CSV table of C-alpha atoms in Angstrom, one decimal:
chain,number,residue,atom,x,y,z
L,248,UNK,CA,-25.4,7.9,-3.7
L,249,UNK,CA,-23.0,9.2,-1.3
L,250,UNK,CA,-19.9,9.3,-2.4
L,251,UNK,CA,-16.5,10.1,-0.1
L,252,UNK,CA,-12.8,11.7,-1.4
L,253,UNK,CA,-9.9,10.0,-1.5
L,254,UNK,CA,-7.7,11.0,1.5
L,255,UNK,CA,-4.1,10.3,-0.5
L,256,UNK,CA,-1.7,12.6,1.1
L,257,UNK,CA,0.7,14.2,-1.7
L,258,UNK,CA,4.6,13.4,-0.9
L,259,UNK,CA,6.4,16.4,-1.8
L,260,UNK,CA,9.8,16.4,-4.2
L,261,UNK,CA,12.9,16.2,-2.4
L,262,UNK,CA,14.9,19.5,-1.3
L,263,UNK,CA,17.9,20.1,0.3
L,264,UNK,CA,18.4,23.2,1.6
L,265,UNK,CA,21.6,25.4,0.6
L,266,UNK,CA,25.1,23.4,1.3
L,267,UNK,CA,23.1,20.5,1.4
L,268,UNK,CA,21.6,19.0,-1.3
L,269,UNK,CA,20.0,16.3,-3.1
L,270,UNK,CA,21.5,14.5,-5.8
L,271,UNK,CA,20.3,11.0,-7.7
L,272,UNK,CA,18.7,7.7,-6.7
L,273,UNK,CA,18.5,5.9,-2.8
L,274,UNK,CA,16.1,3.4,1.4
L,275,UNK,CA,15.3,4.4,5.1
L,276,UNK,CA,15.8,3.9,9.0
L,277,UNK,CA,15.3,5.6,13.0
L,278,UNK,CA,16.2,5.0,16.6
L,279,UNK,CA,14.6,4.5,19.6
L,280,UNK,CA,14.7,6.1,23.0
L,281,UNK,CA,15.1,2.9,25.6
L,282,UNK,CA,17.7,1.3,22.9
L,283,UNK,CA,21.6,1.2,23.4
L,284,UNK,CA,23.6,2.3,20.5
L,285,UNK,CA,24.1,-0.6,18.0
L,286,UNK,CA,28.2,0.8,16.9
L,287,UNK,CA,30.7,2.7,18.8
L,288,UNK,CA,30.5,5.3,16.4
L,289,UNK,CA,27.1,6.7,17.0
L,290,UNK,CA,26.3,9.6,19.1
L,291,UNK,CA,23.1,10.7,20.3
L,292,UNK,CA,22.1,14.5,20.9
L,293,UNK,CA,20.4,14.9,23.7
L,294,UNK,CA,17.1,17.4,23.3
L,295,UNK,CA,14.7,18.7,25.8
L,296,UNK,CA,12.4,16.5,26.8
L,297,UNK,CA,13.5,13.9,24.6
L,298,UNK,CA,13.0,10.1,24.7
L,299,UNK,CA,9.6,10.3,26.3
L,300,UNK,CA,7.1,10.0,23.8
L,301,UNK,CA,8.1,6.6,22.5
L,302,UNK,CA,5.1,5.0,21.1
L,303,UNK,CA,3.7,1.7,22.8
L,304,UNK,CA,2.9,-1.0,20.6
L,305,UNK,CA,0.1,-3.3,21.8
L,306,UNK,CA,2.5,-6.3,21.5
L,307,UNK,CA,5.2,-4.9,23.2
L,308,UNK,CA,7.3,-2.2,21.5
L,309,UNK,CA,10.1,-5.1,21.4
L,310,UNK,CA,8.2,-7.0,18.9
L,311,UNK,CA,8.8,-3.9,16.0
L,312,UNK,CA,11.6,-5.1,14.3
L,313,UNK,CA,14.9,-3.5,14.5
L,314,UNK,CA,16.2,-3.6,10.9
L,315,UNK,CA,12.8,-3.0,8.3
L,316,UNK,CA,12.8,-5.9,6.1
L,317,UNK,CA,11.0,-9.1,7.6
L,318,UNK,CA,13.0,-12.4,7.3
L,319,UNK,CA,9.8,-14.8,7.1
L,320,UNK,CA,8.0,-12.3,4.3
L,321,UNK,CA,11.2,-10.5,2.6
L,322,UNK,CA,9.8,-7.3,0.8
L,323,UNK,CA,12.5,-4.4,1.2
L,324,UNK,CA,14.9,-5.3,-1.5
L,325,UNK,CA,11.7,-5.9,-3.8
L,326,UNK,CA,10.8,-2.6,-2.9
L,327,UNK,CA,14.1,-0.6,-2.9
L,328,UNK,CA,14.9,-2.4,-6.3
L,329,UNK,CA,12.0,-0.7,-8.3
L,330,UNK,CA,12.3,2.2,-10.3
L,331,UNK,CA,9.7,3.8,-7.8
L,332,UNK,CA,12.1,3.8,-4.9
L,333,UNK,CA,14.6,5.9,-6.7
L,334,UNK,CA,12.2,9.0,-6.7
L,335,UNK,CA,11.8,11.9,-4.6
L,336,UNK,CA,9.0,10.7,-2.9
L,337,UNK,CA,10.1,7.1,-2.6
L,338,UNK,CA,7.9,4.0,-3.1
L,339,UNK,CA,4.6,3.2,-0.9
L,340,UNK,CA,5.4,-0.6,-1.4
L,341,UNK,CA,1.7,-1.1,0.1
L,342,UNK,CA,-0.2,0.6,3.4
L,343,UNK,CA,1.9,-0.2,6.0
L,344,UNK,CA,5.6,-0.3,4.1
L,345,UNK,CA,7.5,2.7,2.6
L,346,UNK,CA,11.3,2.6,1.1
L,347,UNK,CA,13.6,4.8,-1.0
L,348,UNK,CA,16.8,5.0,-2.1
L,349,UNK,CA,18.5,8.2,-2.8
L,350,UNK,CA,21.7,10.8,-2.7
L,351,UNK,CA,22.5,13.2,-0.6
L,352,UNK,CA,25.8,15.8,-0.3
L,353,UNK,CA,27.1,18.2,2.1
L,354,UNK,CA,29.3,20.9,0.7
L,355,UNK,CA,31.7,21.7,2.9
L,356,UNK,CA,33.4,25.8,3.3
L,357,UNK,CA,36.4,27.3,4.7
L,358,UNK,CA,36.9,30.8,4.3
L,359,UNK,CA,40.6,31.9,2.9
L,360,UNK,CA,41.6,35.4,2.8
L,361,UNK,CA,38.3,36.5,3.3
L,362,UNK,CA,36.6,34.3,0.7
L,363,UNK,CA,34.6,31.4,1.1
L,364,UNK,CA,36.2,28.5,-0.6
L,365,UNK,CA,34.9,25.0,-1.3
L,366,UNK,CA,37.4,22.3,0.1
L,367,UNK,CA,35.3,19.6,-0.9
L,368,UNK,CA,31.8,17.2,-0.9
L,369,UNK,CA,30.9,14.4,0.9
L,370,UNK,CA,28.0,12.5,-1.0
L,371,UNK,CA,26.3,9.1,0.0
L,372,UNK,CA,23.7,6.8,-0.9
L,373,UNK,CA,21.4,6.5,1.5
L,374,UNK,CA,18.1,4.1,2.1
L,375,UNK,CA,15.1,4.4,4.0
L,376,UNK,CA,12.0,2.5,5.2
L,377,UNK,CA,9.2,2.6,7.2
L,378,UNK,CA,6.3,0.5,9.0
L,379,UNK,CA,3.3,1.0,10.5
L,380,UNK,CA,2.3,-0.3,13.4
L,381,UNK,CA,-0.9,-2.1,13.1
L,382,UNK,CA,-1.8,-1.9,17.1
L,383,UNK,CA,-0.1,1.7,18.1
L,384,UNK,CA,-0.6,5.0,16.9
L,385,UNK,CA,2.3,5.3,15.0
L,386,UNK,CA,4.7,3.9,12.4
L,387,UNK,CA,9.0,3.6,12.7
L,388,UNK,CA,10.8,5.2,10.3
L,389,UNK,CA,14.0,3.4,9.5
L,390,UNK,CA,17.6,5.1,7.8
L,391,UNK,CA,20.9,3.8,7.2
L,392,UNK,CA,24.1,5.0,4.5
L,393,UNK,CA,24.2,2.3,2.0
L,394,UNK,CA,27.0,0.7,2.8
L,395,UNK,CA,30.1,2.0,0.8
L,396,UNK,CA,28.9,4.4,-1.2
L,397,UNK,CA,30.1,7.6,0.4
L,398,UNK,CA,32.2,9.7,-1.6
L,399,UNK,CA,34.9,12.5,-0.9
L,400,UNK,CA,35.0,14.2,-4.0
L,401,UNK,CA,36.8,18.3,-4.8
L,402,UNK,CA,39.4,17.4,-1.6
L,403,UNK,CA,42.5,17.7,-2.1
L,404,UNK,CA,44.5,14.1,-1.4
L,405,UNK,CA,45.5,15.5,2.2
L,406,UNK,CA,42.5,16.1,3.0
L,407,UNK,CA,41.1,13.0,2.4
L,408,UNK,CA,43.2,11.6,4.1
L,409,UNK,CA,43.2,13.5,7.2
L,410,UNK,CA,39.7,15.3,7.0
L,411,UNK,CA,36.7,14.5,5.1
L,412,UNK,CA,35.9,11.1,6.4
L,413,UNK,CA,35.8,12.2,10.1
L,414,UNK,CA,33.5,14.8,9.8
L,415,UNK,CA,30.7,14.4,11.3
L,416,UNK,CA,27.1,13.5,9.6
L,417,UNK,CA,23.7,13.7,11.8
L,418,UNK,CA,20.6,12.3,10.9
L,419,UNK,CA,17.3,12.4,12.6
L,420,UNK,CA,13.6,11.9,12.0
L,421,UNK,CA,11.2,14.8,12.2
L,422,UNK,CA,7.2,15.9,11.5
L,423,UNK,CA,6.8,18.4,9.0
L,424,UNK,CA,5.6,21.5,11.2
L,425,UNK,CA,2.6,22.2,9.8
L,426,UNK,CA,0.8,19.4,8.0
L,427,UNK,CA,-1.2,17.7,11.5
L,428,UNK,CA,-4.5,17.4,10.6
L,429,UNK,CA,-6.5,19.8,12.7
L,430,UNK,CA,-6.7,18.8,16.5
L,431,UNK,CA,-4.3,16.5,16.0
L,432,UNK,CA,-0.4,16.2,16.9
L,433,UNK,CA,2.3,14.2,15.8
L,434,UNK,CA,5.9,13.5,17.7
L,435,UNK,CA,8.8,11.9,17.6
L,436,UNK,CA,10.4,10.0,20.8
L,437,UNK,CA,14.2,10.5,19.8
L,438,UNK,CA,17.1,12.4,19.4
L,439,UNK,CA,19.6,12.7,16.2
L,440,UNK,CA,22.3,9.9,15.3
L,441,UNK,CA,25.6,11.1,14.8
L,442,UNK,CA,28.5,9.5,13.7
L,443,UNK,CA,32.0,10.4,11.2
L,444,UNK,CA,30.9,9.9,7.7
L,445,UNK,CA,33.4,6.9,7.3
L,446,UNK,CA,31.7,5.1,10.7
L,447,UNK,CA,28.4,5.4,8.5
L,448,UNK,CA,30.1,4.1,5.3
L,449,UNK,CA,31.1,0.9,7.5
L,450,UNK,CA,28.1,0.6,9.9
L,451,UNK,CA,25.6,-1.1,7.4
L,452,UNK,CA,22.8,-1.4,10.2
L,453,UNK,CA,19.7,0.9,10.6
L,454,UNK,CA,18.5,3.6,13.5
L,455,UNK,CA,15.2,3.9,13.6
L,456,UNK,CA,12.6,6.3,15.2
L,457,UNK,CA,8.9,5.9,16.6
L,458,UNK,CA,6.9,8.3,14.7
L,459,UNK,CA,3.6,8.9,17.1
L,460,UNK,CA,0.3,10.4,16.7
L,461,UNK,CA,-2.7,11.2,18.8
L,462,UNK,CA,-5.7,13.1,18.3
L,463,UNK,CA,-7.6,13.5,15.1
L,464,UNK,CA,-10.8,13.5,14.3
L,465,UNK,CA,-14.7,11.4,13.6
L,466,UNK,CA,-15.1,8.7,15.6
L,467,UNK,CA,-12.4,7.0,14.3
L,468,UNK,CA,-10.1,9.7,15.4
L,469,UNK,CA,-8.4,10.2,12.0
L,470,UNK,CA,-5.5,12.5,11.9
L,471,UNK,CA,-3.0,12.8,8.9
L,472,UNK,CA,1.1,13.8,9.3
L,473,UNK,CA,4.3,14.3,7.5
L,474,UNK,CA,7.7,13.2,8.3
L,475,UNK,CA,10.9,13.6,7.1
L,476,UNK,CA,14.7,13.1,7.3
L,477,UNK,CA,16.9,16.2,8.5
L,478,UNK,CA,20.4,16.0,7.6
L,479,UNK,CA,23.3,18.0,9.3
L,480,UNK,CA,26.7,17.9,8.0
L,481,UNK,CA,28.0,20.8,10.7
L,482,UNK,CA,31.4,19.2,12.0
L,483,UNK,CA,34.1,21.4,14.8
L,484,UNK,CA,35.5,24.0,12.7
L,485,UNK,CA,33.4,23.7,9.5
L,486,UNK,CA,30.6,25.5,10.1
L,487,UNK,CA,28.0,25.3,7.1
L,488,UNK,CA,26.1,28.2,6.4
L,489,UNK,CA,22.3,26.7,6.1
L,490,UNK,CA,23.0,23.9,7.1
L,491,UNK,CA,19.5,22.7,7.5
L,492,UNK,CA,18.7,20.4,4.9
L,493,UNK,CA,15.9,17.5,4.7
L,494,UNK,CA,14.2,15.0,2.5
L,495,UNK,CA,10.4,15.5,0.9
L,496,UNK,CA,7.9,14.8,3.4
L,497,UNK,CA,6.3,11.2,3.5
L,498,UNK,CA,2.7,11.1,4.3
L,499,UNK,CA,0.7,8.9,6.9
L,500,UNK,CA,-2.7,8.6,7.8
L,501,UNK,CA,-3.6,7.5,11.9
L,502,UNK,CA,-7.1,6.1,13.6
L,503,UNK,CA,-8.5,4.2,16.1
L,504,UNK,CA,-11.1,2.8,14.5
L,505,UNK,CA,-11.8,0.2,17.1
L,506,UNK,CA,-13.1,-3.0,14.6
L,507,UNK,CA,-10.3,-4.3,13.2
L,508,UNK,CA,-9.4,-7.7,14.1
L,509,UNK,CA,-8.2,-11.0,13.7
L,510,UNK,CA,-10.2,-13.9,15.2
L,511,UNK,CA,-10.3,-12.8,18.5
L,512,UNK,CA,-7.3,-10.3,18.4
L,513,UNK,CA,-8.1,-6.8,18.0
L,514,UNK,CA,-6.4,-4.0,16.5
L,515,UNK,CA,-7.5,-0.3,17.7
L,516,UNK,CA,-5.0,1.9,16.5
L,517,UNK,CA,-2.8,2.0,13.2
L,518,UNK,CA,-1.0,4.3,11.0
L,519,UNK,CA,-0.7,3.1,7.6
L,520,UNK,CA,1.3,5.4,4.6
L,521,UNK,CA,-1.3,7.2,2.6
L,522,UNK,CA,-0.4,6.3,-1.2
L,523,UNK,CA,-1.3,3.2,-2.5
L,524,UNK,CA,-4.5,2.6,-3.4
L,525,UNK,CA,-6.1,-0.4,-1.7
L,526,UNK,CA,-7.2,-3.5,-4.0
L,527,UNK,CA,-8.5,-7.1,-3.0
L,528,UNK,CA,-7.3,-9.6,-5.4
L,529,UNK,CA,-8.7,-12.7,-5.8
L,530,UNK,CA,-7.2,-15.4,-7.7
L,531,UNK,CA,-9.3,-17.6,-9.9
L,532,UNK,CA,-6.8,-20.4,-9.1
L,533,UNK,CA,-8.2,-19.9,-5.6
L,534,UNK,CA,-11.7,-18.9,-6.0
L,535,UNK,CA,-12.8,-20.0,-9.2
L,536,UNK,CA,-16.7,-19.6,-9.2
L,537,UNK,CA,-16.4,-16.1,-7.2
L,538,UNK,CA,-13.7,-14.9,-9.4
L,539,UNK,CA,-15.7,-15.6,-12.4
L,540,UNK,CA,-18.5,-14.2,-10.5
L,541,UNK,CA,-17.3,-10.6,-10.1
L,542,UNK,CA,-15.4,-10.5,-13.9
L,543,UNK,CA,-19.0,-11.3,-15.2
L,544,UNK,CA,-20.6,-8.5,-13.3
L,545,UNK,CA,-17.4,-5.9,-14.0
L,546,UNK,CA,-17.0,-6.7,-17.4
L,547,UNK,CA,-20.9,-8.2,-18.6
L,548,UNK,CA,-23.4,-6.9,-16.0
L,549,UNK,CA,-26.4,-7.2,-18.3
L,550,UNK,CA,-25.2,-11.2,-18.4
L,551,UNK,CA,-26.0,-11.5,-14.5
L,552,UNK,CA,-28.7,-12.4,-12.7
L,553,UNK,CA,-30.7,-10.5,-11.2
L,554,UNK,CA,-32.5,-9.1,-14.5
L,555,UNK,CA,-33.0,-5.1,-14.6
L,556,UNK,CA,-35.3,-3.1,-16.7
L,557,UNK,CA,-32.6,-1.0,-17.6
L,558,UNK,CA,-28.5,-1.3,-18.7
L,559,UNK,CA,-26.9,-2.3,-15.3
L,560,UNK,CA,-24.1,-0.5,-13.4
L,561,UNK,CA,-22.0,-2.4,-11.0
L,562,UNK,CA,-18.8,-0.8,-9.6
L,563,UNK,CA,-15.8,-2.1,-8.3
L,564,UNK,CA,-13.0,-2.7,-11.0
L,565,UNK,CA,-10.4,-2.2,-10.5
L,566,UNK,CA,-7.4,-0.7,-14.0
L,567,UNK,CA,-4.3,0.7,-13.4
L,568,UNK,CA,-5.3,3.3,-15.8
L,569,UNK,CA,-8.1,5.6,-13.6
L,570,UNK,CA,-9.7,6.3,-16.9
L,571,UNK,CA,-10.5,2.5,-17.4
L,572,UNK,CA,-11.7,2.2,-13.4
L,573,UNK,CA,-14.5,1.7,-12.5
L,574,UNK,CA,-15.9,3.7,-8.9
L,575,UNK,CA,-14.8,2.4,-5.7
L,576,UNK,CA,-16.7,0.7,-3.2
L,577,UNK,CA,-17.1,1.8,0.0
L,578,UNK,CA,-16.8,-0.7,3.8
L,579,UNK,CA,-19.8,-0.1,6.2
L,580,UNK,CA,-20.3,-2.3,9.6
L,581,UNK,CA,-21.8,-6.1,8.2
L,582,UNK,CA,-24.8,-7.1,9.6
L,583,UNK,CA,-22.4,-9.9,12.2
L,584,UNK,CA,-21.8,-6.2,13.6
L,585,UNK,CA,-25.1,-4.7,13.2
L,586,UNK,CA,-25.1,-2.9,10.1
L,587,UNK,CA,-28.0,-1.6,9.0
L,588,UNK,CA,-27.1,-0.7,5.5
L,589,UNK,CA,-25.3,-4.2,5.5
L,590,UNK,CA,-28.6,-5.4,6.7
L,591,UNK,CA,-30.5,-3.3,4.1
L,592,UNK,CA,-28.4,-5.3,1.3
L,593,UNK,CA,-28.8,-9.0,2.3
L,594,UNK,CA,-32.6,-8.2,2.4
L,595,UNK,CA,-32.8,-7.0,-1.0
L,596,UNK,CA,-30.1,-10.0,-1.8
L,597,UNK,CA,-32.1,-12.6,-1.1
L,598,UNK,CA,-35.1,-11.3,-2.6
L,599,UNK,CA,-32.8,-11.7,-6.3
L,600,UNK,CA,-31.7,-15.2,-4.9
L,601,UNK,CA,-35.0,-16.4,-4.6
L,602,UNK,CA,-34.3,-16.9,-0.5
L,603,UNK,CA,-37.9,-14.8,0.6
L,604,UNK,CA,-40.0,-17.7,2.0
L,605,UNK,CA,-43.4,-16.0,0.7
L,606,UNK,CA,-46.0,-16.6,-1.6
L,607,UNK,CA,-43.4,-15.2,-4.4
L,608,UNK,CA,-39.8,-16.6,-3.1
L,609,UNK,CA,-38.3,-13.7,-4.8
L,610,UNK,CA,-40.1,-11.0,-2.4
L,611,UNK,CA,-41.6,-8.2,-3.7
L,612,UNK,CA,-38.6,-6.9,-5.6
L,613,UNK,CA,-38.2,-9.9,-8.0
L,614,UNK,CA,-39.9,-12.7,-9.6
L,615,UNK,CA,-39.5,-16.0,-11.2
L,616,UNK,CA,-38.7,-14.1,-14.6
L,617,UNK,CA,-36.1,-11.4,-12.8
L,618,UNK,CA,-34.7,-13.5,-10.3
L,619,UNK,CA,-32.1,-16.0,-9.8
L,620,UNK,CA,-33.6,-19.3,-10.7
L,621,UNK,CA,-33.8,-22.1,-8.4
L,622,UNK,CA,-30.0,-23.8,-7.5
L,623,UNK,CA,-29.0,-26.8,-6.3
L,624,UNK,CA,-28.8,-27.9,-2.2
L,625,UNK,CA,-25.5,-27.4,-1.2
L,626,UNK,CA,-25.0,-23.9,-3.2
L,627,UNK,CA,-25.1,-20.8,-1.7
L,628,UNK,CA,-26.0,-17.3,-3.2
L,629,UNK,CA,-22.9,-15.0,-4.0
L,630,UNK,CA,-23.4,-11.5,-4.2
L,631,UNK,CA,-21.0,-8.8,-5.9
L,632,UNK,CA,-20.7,-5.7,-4.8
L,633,UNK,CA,-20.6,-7.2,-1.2
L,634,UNK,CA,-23.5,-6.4,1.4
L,635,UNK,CA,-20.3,-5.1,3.6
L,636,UNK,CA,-20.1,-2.0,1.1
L,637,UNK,CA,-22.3,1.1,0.9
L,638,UNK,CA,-22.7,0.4,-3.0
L,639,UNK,CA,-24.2,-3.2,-2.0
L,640,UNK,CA,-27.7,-5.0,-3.2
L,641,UNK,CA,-29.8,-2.1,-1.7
L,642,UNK,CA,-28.0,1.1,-3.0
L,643,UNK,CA,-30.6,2.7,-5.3
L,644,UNK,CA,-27.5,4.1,-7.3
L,645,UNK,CA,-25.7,1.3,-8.4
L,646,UNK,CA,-26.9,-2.5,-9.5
L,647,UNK,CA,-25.7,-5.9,-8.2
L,648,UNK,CA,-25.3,-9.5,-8.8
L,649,UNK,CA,-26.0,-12.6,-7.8
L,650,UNK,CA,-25.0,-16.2,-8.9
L,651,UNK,CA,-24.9,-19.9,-6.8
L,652,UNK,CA,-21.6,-20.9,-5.7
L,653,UNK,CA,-20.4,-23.7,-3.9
L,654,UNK,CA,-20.1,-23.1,-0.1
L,655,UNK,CA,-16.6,-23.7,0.7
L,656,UNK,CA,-15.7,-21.2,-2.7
L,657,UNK,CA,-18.2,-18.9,-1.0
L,658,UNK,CA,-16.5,-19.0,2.5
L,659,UNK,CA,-13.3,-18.8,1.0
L,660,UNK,CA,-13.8,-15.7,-0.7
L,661,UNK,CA,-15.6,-13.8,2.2
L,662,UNK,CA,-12.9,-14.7,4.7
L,663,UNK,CA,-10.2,-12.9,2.2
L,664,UNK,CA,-12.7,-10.1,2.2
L,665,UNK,CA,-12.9,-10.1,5.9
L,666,UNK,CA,-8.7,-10.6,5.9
L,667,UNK,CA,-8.2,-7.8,3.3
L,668,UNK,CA,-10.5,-4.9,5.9
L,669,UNK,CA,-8.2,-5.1,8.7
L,670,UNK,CA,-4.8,-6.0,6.6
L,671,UNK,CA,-5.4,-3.0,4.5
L,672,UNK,CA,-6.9,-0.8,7.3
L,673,UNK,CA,-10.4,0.0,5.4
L,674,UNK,CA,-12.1,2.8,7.4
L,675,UNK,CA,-15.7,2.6,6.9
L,676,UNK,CA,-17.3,4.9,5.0
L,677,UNK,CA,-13.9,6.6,4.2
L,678,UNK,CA,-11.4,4.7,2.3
L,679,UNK,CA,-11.9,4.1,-1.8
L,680,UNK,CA,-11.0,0.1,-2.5
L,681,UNK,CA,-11.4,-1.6,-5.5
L,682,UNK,CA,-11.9,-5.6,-6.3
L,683,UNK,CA,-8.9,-7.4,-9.0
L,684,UNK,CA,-9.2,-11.0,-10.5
L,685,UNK,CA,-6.3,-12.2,-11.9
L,686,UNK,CA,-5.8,-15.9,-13.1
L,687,UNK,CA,-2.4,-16.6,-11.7
């Protein structure tokens, strides 16, 4: 059986570099390059050639939200209120949604009689996110101080008073030089925000930049990148010796596999946020005969039809706990799209279901003792692992199973299946996913 690696790009501890540095818990945020500034206070540094590699989103680059959490489907205060989101790495709430809350601190220097003295820290909480587009090459990265939790902390009352809260803090989004898959690139279409620490105590809205990629490789053009957040605490007349200081880098994964879709809308190009490991629930609330269907050939195989002169072997299931897993199936094309492995399985499927119109209904495979006996009309013949998977009926690695279901349970099921490819991104061939019943 062939069998593929699991592409999960690592997301490296956050470091700050010298007089910055990282402290405990905190979300995320980016600007644009066509976007006015959304508060007086923010400045943006112009670069070379900046501003023109804003990514284009099929729909219109309009339709990305502005602020990262999504008033008809809330998820970001879910996300930045788990444990997860207060590490390092942050939390990769699911493919194409990242958050984390953390600290961060700029120690700021003045040299006094030829000695470098610290006048004081400025510290924040700060909060990130990110989406990936589903139609665009690319994913917006979003950052904002939590409002009112800067500190001024070691100044002396005059000072803060008169100095620490308008110096000035920059932010910007940045790939990790380095880490571009081979033949691959990835850019970012917009300058640093820059505004007094107190403006960014008071703002409470997000910037947000377009995180692009293009190249990559296979026919899906695959690439992976890093990103991360650069901090700059620099201000007129504090210089900060290594200044440079940034967050872990957060990984994504690009293509343009070009069969996604959505009825009749397609969707070539994605990035999604390598991490989380993609699982298609079904509920038996929802799908009671299928649900039962696939917990039977998980957890009882030898129960199932068809009958095997051996122990049977069906993977799939999905356990928290990767010593309690079972392997991971695999998407190929389905036989709607040609498939010929997907093909290759609904032959050897209907010989267990008894659908071969021979002189044995069972085809050569099966018979009347081995096979699934006769259902009622109306039923239809449920198969588990799914002929739209490389461990399907005809894999001479793994076993299946079959059982009669009723037709609108059937279609149900398989449309969720169909939903779950292109709303989890499942490359064929490359991406492990795994297959959950849960009652509720």
């Amino acid at each position: 059986m062939k069998r593929v690696s699991r592409p999960l790009a690592a997301i490296a501890a956050l470091a700050l570099a010298a007089a910055l540095i990282a402290l405990g818990p905190s979300p995320a945020a980016a600007i644009s390059p066509n976007l006015p500034a959304s508060a007086p206070g923010i400045e943006y540094t112009a670069e070379p050639g900046d501003g023109a590699q804003r990514s284009s989103n099929g729909k219109g680059a309009a339709e990305m939200p502005t602020t990262p959490d999504d008033p008809i489907a809330p998820w970001l205060d879910d996300c930045l209120g788990s444990q997860d989101a207060k590490d390092s790495d942050g939390r990769v709430y699911n493919r194409f949604k990242w958050c984390k809350e953390f600290d961060l601190a700029v120690k700021y220097y003045k040299t006094e009689n030829g000695k470098t003295v610290l006048k004081g820290v400025n510290q924040a909480t700060y909060q990130a996110a990110g989406l990936g587009y589903n139609d665009s090459r690319a994913t917006r990265t979003f950052f904002r101080i939590k409002p009112g939790t800067v500190r001024y902390t070691t100044w002396s009352n005059l000072e803060k008073l008169t100095t620490s809260k308008y110096l000035k803090l920059e932010i910007s989004a940045e790939c990790v030089p380095g880490s571009d898959s081979p033949g691959s690139g990835c850019a970012v279409g917009r300058s640093p925000a820059k505004m007094e620490w107190d403006q960014w105590n008071n703002f409470g809205g997000w910037v947000y930049w377009d995180v692009s990629s293009a190249g990559g490789k296979g026919e899906d053009f695959v690439a992976f990148h890093k990103w991360r957040f650069h901090f700059d605490g620099t201000s007129p007349g504090w210089p900060i010796p290594e200044e440079r200081g940034e967050t872990g880098p957060v990984g994504i994964r690009c293509d343009s596999g070009n069969y996604f879709k959505h009825g009749t809308r397609t969707y070539p190009h994605a990035c999604i946020y390598t991490g989380a490991e993609p699982v298609l629930t079904y509920k038996m609330s929802e799908n009671p005969e299928v649900g039962q269907h696939i917990r039977d050939a998980q957890n009882a195989p030898d129960t199932t039809w068809p009958k095997e002169d051996h122990p049977k072997k069906i993977p799939g299931k999905w356990n928290a706990s990767v010593f309690l897993r079972g392997e991971p199936l695999h998407r190929v094309a389905s036989r709607y799209e040609g498939g010929v492995i997907a093909k290759e399985n609904e032959d050897v499927k209907q010989m267990a279901c008894g659908q071969k119109r021979a002189i044995n209904p069972w085809g050569p495979r099966y018979n009347a003792t081995t096979g699934l006996p006769p259902y009622a009309p109306g039923l239809e013949c449920d198969e588990y692992p799914f002929s739209s998977t490389h461990e399907g009926a005809a894999d001479p690695e793994w076993d299946f199973s079959v059982r009669a279901v009723s037709k609108n349970d059937n279609g149900s099921a398989g449309s969720k299946l169909v939903n779950f490819y292109t709303d989890d991104r499942i490359l064929m061939f490359l991406d492990d996913f795994w297959v959950d019943v849960v009652d509720a």
